[in-house]
Short mmCIF file of C-alpha atoms and ligand atoms in Angstrom, two decimals:
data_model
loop_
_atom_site.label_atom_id
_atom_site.label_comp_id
_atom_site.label_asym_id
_atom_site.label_seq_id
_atom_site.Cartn_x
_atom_site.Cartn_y
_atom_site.Cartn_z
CA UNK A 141 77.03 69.54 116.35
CA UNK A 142 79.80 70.72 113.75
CA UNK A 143 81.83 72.43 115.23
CA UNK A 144 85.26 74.94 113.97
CA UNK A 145 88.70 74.33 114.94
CA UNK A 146 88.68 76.93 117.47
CA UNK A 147 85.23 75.91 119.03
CA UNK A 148 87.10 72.51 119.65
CA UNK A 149 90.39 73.59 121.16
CA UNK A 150 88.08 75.98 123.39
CA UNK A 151 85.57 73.63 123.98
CA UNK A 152 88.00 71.20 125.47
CA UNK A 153 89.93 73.94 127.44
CA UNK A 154 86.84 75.71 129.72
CA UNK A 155 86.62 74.74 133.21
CA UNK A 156 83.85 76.55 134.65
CA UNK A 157 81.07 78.84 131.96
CA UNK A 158 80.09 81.48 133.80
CA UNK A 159 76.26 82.73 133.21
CA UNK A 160 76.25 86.14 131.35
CA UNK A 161 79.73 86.13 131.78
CA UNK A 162 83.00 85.12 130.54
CA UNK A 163 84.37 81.29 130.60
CA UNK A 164 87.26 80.26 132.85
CA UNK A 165 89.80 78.44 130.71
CA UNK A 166 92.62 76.21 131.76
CA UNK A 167 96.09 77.18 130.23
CA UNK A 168 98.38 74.75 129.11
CA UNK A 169 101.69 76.70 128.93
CA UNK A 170 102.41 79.95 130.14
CA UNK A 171 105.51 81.79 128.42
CA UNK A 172 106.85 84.80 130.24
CA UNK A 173 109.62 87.37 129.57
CA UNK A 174 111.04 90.48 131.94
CA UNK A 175 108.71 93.03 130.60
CA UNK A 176 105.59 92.28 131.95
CA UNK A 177 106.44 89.52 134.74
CA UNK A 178 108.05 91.02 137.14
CA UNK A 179 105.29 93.64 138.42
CA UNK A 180 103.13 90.09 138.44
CA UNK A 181 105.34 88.24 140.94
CA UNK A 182 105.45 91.08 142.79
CA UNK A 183 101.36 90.84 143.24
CA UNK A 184 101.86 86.98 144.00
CA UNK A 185 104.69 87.73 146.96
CA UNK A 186 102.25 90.57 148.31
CA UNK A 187 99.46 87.95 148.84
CA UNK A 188 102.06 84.57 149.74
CA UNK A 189 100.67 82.86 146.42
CA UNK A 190 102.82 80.18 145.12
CA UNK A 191 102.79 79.97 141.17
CA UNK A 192 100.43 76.90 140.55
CA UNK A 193 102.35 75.00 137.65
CA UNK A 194 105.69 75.84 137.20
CA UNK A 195 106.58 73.28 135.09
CA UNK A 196 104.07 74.64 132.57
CA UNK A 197 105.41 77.83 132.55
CA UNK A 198 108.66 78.60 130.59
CA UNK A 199 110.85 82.59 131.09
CA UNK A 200 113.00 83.82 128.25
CA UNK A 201 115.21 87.55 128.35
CA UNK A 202 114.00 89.20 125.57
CA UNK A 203 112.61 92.71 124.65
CA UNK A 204 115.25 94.37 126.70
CA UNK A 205 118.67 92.49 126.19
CA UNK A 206 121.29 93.95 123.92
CA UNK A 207 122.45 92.18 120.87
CA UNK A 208 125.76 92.69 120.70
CA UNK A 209 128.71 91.84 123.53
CA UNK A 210 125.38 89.99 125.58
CA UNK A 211 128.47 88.47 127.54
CA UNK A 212 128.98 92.20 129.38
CA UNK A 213 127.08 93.25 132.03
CA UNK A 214 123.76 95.35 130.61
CA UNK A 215 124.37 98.81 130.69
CA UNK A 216 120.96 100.43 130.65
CA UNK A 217 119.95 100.03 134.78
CA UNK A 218 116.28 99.30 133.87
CA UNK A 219 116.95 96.90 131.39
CA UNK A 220 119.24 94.83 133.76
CA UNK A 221 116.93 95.20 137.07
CA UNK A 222 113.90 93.49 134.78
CA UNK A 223 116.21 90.61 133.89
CA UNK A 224 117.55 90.15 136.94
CA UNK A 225 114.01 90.00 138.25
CA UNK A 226 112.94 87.39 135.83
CA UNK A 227 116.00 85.41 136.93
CA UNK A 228 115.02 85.46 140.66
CA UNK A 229 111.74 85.01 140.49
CA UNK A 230 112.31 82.09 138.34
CA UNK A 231 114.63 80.32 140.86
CA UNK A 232 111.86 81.30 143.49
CA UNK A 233 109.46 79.76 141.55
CA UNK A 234 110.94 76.63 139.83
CA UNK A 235 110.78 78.07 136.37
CA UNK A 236 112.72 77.19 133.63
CA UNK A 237 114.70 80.63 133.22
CA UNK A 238 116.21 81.18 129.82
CA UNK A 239 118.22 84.34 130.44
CA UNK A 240 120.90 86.27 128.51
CA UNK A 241 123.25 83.85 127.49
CA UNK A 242 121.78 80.58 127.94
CA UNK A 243 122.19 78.00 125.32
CA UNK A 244 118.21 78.26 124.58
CA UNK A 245 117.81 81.79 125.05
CA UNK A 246 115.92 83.89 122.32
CA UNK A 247 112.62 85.38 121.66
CA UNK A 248 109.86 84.14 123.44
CA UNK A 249 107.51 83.22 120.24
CA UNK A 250 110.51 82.17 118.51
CA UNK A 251 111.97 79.72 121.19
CA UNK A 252 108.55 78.15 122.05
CA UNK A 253 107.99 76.87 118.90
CA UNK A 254 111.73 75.59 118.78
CA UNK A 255 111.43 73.28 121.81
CA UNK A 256 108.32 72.07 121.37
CA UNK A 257 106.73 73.79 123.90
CA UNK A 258 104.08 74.92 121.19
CA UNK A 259 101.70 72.23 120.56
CA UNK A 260 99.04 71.69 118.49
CA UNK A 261 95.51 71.88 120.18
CA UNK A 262 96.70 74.00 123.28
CA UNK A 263 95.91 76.87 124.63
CA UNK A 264 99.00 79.31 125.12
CA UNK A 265 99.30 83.20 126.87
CA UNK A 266 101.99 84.93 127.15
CA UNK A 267 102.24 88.84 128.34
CA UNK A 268 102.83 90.00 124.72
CA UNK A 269 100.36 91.01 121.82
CA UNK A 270 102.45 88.92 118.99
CA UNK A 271 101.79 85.36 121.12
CA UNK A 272 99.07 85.03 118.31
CA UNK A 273 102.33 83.64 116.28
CA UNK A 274 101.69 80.21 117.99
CA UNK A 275 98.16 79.94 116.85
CA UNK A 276 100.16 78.18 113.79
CA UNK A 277 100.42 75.11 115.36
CA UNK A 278 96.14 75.11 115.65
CA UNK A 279 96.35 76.17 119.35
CA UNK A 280 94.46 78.95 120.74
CA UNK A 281 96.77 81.58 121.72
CA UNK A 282 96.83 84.73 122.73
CA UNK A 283 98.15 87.76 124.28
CA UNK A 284 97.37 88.59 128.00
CA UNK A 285 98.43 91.86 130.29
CA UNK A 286 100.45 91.96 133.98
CA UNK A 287 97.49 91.49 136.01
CA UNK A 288 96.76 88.73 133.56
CA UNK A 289 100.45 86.69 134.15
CA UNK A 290 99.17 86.79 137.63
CA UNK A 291 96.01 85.33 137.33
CA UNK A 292 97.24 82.34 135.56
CA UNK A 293 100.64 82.00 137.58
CA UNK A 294 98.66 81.71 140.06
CA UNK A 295 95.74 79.90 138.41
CA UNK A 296 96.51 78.23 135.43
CA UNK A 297 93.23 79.82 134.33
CA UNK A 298 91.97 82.62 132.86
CA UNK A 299 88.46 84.39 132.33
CA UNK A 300 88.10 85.18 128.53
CA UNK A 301 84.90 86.31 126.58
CA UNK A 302 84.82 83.71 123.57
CA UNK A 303 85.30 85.67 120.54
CA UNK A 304 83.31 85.95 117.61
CA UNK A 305 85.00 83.25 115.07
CA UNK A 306 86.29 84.50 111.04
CA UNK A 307 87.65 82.35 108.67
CA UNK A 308 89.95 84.00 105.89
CA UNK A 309 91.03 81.84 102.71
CA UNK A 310 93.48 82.78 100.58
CA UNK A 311 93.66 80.15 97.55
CA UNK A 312 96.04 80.00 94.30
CA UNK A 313 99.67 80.45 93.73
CA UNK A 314 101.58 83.12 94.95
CA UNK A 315 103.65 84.62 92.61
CA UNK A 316 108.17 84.79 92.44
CA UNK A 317 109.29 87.07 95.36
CA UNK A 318 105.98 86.99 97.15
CA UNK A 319 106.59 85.50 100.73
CA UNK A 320 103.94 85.12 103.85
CA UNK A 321 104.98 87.69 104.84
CA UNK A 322 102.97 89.94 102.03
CA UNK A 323 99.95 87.39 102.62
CA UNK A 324 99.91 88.98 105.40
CA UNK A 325 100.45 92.09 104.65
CA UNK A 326 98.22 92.12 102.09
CA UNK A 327 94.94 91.01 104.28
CA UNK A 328 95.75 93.62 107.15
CA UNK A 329 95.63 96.05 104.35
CA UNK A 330 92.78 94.74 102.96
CA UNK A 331 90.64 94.38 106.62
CA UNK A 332 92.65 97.32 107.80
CA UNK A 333 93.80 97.45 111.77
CA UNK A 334 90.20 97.07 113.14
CA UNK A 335 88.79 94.92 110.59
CA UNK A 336 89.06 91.45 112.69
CA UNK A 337 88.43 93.47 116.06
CA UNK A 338 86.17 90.90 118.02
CA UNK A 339 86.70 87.59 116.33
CA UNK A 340 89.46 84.75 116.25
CA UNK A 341 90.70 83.82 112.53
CA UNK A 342 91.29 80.44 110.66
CA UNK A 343 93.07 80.79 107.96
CA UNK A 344 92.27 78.38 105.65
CA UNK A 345 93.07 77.66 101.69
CA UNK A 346 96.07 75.89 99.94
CA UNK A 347 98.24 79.23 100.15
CA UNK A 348 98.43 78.28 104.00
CA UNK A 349 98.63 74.54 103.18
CA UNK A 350 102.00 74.78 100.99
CA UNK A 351 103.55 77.02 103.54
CA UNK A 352 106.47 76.13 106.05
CA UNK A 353 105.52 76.54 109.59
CA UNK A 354 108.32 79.34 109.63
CA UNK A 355 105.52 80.89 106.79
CA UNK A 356 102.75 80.06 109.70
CA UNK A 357 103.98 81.59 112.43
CA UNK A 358 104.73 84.61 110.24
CA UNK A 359 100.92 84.97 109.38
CA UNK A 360 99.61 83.89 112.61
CA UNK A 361 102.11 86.89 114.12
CA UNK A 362 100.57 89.62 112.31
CA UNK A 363 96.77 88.31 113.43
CA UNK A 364 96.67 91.16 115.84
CA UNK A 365 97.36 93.90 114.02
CA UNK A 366 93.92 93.52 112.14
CA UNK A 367 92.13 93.90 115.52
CA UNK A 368 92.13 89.82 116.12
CA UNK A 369 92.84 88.17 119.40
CA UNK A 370 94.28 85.43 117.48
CA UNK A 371 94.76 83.37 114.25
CA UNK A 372 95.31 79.64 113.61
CA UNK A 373 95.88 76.86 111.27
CA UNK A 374 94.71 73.58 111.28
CA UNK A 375 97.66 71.05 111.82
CA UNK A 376 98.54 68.39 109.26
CA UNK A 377 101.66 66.77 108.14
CA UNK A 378 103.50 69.76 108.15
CA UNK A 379 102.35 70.56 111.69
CA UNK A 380 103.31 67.06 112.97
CA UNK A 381 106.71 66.60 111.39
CA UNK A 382 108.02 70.01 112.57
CA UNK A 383 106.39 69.02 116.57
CA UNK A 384 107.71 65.37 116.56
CA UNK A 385 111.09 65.05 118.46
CA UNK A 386 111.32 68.01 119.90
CA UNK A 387 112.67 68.71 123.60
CA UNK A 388 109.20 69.32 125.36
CA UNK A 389 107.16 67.34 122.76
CA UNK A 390 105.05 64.32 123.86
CA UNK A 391 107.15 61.03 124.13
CA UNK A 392 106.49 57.08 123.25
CA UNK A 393 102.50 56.65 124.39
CA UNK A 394 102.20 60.18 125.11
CA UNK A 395 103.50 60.99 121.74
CA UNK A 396 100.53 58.70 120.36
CA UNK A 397 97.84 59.56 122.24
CA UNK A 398 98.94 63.29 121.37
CA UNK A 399 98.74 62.11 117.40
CA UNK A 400 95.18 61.07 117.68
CA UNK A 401 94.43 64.42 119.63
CA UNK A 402 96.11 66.18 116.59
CA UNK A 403 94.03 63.98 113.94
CA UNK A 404 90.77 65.78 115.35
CA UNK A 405 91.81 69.36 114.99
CA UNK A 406 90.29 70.20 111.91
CA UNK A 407 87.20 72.47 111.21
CA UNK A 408 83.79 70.30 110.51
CA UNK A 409 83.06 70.74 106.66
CA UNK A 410 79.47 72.25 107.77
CA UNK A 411 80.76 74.76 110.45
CA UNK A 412 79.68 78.12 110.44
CA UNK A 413 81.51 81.02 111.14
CA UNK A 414 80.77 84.48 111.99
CA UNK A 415 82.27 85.94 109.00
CA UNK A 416 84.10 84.37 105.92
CA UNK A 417 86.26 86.11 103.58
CA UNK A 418 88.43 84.65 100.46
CA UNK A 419 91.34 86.07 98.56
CA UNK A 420 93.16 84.93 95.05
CA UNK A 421 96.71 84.68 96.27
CA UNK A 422 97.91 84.88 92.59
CA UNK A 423 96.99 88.34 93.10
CA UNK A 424 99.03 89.35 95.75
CA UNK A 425 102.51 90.87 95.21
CA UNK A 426 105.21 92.01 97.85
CA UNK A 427 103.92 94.52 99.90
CA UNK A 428 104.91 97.58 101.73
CA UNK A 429 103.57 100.10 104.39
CA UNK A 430 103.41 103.52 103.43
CA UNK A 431 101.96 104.60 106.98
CA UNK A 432 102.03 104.35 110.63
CA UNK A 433 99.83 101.39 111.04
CA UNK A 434 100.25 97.65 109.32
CA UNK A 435 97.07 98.62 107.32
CA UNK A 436 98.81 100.91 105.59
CA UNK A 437 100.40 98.70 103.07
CA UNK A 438 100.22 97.93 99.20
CA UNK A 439 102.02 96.16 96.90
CA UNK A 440 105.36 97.70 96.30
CA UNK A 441 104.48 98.33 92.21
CA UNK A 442 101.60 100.66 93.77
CA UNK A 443 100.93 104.24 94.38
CA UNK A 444 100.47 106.06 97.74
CA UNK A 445 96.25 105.81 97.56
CA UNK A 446 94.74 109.38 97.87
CA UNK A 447 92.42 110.02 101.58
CA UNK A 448 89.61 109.27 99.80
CA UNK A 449 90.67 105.42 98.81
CA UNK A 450 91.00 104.38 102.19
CA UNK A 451 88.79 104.04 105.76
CA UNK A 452 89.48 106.46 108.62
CA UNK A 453 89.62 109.78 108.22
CA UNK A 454 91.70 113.05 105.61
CA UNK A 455 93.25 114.54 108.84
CA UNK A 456 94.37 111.28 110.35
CA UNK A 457 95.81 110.17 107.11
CA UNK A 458 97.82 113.48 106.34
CA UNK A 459 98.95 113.18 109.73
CA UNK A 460 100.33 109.57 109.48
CA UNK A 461 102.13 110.73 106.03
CA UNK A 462 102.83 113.76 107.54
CA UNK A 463 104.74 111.68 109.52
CA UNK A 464 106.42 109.38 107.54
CA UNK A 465 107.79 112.54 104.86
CA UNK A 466 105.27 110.42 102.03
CA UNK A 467 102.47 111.94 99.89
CA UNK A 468 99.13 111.09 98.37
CA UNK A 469 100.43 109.23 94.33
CA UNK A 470 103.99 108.50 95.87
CA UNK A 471 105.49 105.81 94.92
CA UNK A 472 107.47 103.81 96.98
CA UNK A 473 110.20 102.71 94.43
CA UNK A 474 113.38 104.62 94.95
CA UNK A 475 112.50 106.16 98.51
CA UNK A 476 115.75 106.89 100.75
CA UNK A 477 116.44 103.65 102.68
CA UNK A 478 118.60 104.49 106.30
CA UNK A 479 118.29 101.11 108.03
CA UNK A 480 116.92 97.61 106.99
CA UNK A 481 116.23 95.42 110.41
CA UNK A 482 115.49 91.48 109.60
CA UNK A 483 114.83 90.09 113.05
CA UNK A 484 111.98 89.84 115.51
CA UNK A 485 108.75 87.11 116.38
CA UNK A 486 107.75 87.93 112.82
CA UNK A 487 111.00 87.81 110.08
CA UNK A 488 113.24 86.00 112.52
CA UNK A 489 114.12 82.67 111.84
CA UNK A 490 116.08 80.57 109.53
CA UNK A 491 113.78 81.07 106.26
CA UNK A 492 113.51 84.57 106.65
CA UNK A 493 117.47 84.46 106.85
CA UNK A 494 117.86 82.34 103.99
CA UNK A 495 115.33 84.40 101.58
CA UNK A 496 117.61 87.73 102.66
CA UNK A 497 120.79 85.51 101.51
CA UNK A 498 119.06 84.66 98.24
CA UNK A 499 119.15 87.91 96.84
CA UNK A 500 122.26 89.11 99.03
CA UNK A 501 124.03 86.58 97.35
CA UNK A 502 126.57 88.13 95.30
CA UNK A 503 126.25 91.73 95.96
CA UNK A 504 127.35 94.01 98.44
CA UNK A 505 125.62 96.25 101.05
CA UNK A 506 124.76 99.75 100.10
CA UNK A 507 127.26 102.80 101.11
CA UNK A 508 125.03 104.25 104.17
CA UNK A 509 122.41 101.65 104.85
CA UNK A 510 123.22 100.93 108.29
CA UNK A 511 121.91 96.85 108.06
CA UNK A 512 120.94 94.85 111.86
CA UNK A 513 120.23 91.10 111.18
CA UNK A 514 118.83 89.38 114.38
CA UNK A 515 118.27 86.03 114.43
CA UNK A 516 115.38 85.62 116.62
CA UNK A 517 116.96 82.45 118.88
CA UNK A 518 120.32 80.64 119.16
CA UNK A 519 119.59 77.71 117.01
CA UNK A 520 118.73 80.10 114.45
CA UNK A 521 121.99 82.05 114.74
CA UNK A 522 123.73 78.33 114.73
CA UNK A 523 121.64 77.18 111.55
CA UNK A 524 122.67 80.34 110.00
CA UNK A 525 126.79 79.40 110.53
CA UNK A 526 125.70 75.59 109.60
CA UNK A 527 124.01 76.45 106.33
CA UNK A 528 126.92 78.94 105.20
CA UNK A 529 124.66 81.68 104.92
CA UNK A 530 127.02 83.87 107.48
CA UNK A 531 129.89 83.43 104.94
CA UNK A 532 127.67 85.03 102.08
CA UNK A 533 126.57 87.66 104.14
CA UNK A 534 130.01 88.63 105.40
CA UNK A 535 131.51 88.37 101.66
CA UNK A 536 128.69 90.86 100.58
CA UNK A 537 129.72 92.86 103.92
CA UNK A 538 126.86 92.34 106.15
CA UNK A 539 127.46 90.80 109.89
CA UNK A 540 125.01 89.22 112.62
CA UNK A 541 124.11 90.16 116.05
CA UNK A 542 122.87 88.01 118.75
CA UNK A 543 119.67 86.82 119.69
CA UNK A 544 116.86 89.26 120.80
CA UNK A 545 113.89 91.37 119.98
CA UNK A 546 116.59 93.96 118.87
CA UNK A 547 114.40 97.07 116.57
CA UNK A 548 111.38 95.50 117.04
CA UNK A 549 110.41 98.07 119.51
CA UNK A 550 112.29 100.51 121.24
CA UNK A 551 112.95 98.78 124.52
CA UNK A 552 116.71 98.16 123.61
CA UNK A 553 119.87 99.75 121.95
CA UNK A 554 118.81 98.94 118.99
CA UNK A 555 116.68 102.48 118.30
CA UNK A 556 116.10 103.58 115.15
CA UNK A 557 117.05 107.52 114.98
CA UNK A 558 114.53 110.46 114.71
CA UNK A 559 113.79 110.79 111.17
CA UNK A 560 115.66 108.03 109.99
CA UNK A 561 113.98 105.44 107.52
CA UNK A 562 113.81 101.71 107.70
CA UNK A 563 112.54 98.81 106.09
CA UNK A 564 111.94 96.47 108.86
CA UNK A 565 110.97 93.21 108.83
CA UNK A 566 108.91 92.98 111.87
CA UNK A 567 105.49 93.49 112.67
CA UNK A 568 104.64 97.36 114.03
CA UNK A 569 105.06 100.74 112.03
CA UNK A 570 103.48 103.08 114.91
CA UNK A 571 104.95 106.55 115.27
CA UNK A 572 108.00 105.62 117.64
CA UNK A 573 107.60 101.76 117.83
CA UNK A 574 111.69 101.43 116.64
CA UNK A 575 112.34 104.33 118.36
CA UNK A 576 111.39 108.03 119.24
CA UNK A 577 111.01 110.05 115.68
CA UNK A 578 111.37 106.83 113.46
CA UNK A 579 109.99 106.30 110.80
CA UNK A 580 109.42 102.39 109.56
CA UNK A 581 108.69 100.45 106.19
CA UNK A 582 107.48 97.22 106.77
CA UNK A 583 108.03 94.50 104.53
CA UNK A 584 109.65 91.27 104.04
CA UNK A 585 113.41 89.71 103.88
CA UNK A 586 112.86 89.70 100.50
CA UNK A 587 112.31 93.44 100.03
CA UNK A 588 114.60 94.12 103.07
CA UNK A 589 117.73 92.69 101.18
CA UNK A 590 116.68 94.66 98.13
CA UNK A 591 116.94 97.68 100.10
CA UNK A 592 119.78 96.50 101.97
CA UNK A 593 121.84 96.31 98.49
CA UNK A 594 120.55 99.05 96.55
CA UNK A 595 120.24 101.78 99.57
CA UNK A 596 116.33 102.67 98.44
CA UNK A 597 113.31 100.33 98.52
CA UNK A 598 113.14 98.47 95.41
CA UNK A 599 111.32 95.83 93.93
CA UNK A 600 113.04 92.42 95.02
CA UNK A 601 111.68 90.71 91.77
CA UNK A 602 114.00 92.73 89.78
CA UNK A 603 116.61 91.30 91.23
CA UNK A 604 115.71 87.62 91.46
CA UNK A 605 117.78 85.76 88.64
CA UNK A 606 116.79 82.41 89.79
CA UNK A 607 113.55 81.41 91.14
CA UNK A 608 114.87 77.90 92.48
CA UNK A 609 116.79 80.28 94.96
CA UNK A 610 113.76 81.31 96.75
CA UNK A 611 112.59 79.72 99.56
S1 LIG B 962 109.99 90.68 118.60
FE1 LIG B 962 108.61 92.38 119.02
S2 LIG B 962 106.51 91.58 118.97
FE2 LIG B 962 107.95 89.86 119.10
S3 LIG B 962 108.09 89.36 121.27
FE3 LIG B 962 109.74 90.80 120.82
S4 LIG B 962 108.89 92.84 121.18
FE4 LIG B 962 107.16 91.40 121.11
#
């Protein structure tokens, strides 16, 4: 029987199908962090259960460490009990404990990928929504919650409904200055936040083909903010050359055996899914949110649609522009900019760093932007120094910070203030997510360092003089 990419990685993974019910899959790697681990060992000690594989499961400090000075003692107490509980427990366990300061340290999605710990044709959880960023490497991934981390800690299983299967292509070229990141953007806003509620996505078409695996993650990322419980891309060359080599990547025969695995994971041409959609990327241009959700976006040449040109209802519409200080025929061109943030599981590694640096280069940082660039791991603060993109950023007076989740959400010191504005390159615009009173832009690096330079969101193709310098 044909069968989709997903039905095969799932296929292979269940270990008992329950009648009526949902199927017990096996998990191949477990990544946890100290936000939602900690209550989970806690239910393991209170019932003397041993964690069952604890060389498949990998802990990395994350949401709550600072990122600045990370070599002082954290000041906020709750912040430093959590990571000091992920630190024990790991010891307890025999789990490879990444913590604040360690060489490997950085954010979970980010760091996975990094040491091959991400692998195509696996199944992956981790106690955090945005784990759907693996699903680039064609594994089924997902996130779980706390009671969740304990089931598998302690079972390397877990009981999942199979979901409903979508596949969304996107074919053509994209046009200058248009990065995954408005792909994206552009089919959340298109499917809105409930439009993939049920179902796991492929995405499929040459758009996803020509893209980096940086460009892969970034779409896979922002899977679950259209309702999905995960997206994925069939691995090919791309997929392979990025895995090969890497720390916790399969070695000699293993490596081999592995590659033939790989070969398989591809969708059979006469699969069927649930639902197929299919979008000219030529007509996509860098995108924006007006809103409080990730559906709220358009492309940044566009007007604020009226209540009537979009799902949901007038109230909860004025409300969310309410919010954000916006009205119905805005546009977004020329809006006050207060912070730009390039960081987090969905902007944060070396590409996203590079495109900011493209259009940085040269210029200088607006008077009162206030500008946080996180690189979302260590090796992508150290191929930021190797590449010389720090040196252009500090010329055009810009500086880094260390390794974290930083203004992704407001778990940190990095807050946005009440009422501030910021273009922020990660993944979640809700009322509060970047702290209490915020109000948050989301976009890409591209349009980030345009509003990091000019001090109000602007078009980042008007400032593109070469198109060579994009990545
Ligand atoms: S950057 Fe944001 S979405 Fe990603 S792991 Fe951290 S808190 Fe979660």
């Amino acid at each position: 029987m044909s069968k989709t990419l997903f039905d095969k990685v799932w296929d292979t993974h269940v270990v008992r199908k329950i009648e009526g019910g949902p199927d017990v899959l096996f998990i191949d790697r477990h990544l946890i962090h100290e936000v939602t681990s900690p209550v989970a060992f806690l239910g393991l000690k209170s019932r003397g259960i041993k964690v069952l594989y604890p060389e498949r499961t990998f802990a990395t400090a994350d949401h709550n460490t600072p990122t600045i000075n990370q070599h002082l003692p954290v000041a906020d107490p709750l912040s430093a009990n959590q990571l000091k509980a992920l630190e024990s427990n790991s010891n307890e366990y025999g789990i490879s404990h990444w913590g604040l300061g360690h060489q490997k340290n950085g954010i979970v999605h980010v760091v996975g990928p990094e040491y091959g710990i991400t692998q195509p044709g696996a199944t992956i959880v981790c106690g955090d929504s945005h784990t759907s960023t693996h699903g680039a490497f064609g594994a089924i991934a997902f996130g779980i919650g706390t009671s969740e981390v304990e089931m598998v800690l302690s079972t390397q299983c877990i009981m999942q409904p199979k979901p409903k299967k979508m596949r969304i292509n996107v074919n053509g070229k994209l046009g200058v200055g248009v990065t995954p990141k408005d792909v994206a953007l552009f089919i959340i806003s298109q499917l809105t936040t409930s439009g993939a509620t049920g179902y796991f996505v492929e995405y499929a078409g040459d758009v996803f083909e020509n893209m980096t695996m940086e460009g892969r993650m970034t779409v896979c990322n922002l899977s679950i903010e259209m309702g999905a419980r995960g997206g994925m891309i069939a691995p090919d060359e791309t997929t392979i050359n990025y895995v090969k080599g890497r720390e916790f990547s399969p070695k000699g025969e293993a490596w081999d055996k592995a590659l033939a695995y790989y070969k398989t994971l591809k969708t059979d041409a006469d699969a069927v899914f649930d639902k197929e959609l299919t979008f000219d990327g030529s007509t996509i241009e860098p995108m924006i949110t007006y809103g409080t959700n990730p559906g709220m976006g358009m492309g940044i040449s566009h007007e604020i649609p009226n209540a009537d040109q979009v799902e949901g209802g007038a109230a909860t519409y004025a409300k969310s522009l309410g919010y954000m200080g916006f009205h119905e025929g805005d546009s977004m061109i020329g809006k006050k900019v207060d912070f730009v943030f390039v960081g987090s599981c969905t902007n944060g590694r070396i590409e996203d760093f590079r495109a900011f640096t493209s259009i940085v280069k040269g210029r200088h940082k607006a008077d009162g932007v206030t500008v946080w660039l996180v690189p979302g791991s260590h090796i992508v603060e150290a191929q930021i120094k190797e590449e010389g993109l720090l040196d252009i950023l500090t010329e055009a007076g810009f500086t880094l910070r260390q390794p974290g989740c930083s203004a992704c959400l407001a778990m940190n010191d990095d807050k946005i203030p009440a009422g501030k504005y910021a273009v922020s390159t990660s993944n979640r615009n809700f009322e509060g997510r970047q702290g209490p009173g915020s109000r948050t832009m989301l976009a890409s690096p591209l349009v980030a360092a345009a509003a990091a330079v000019t001090g109000v969101v602007t078009d980042p193709r008007t400032l593109i003089e070469s198109i060579k310098e994009l990545v």
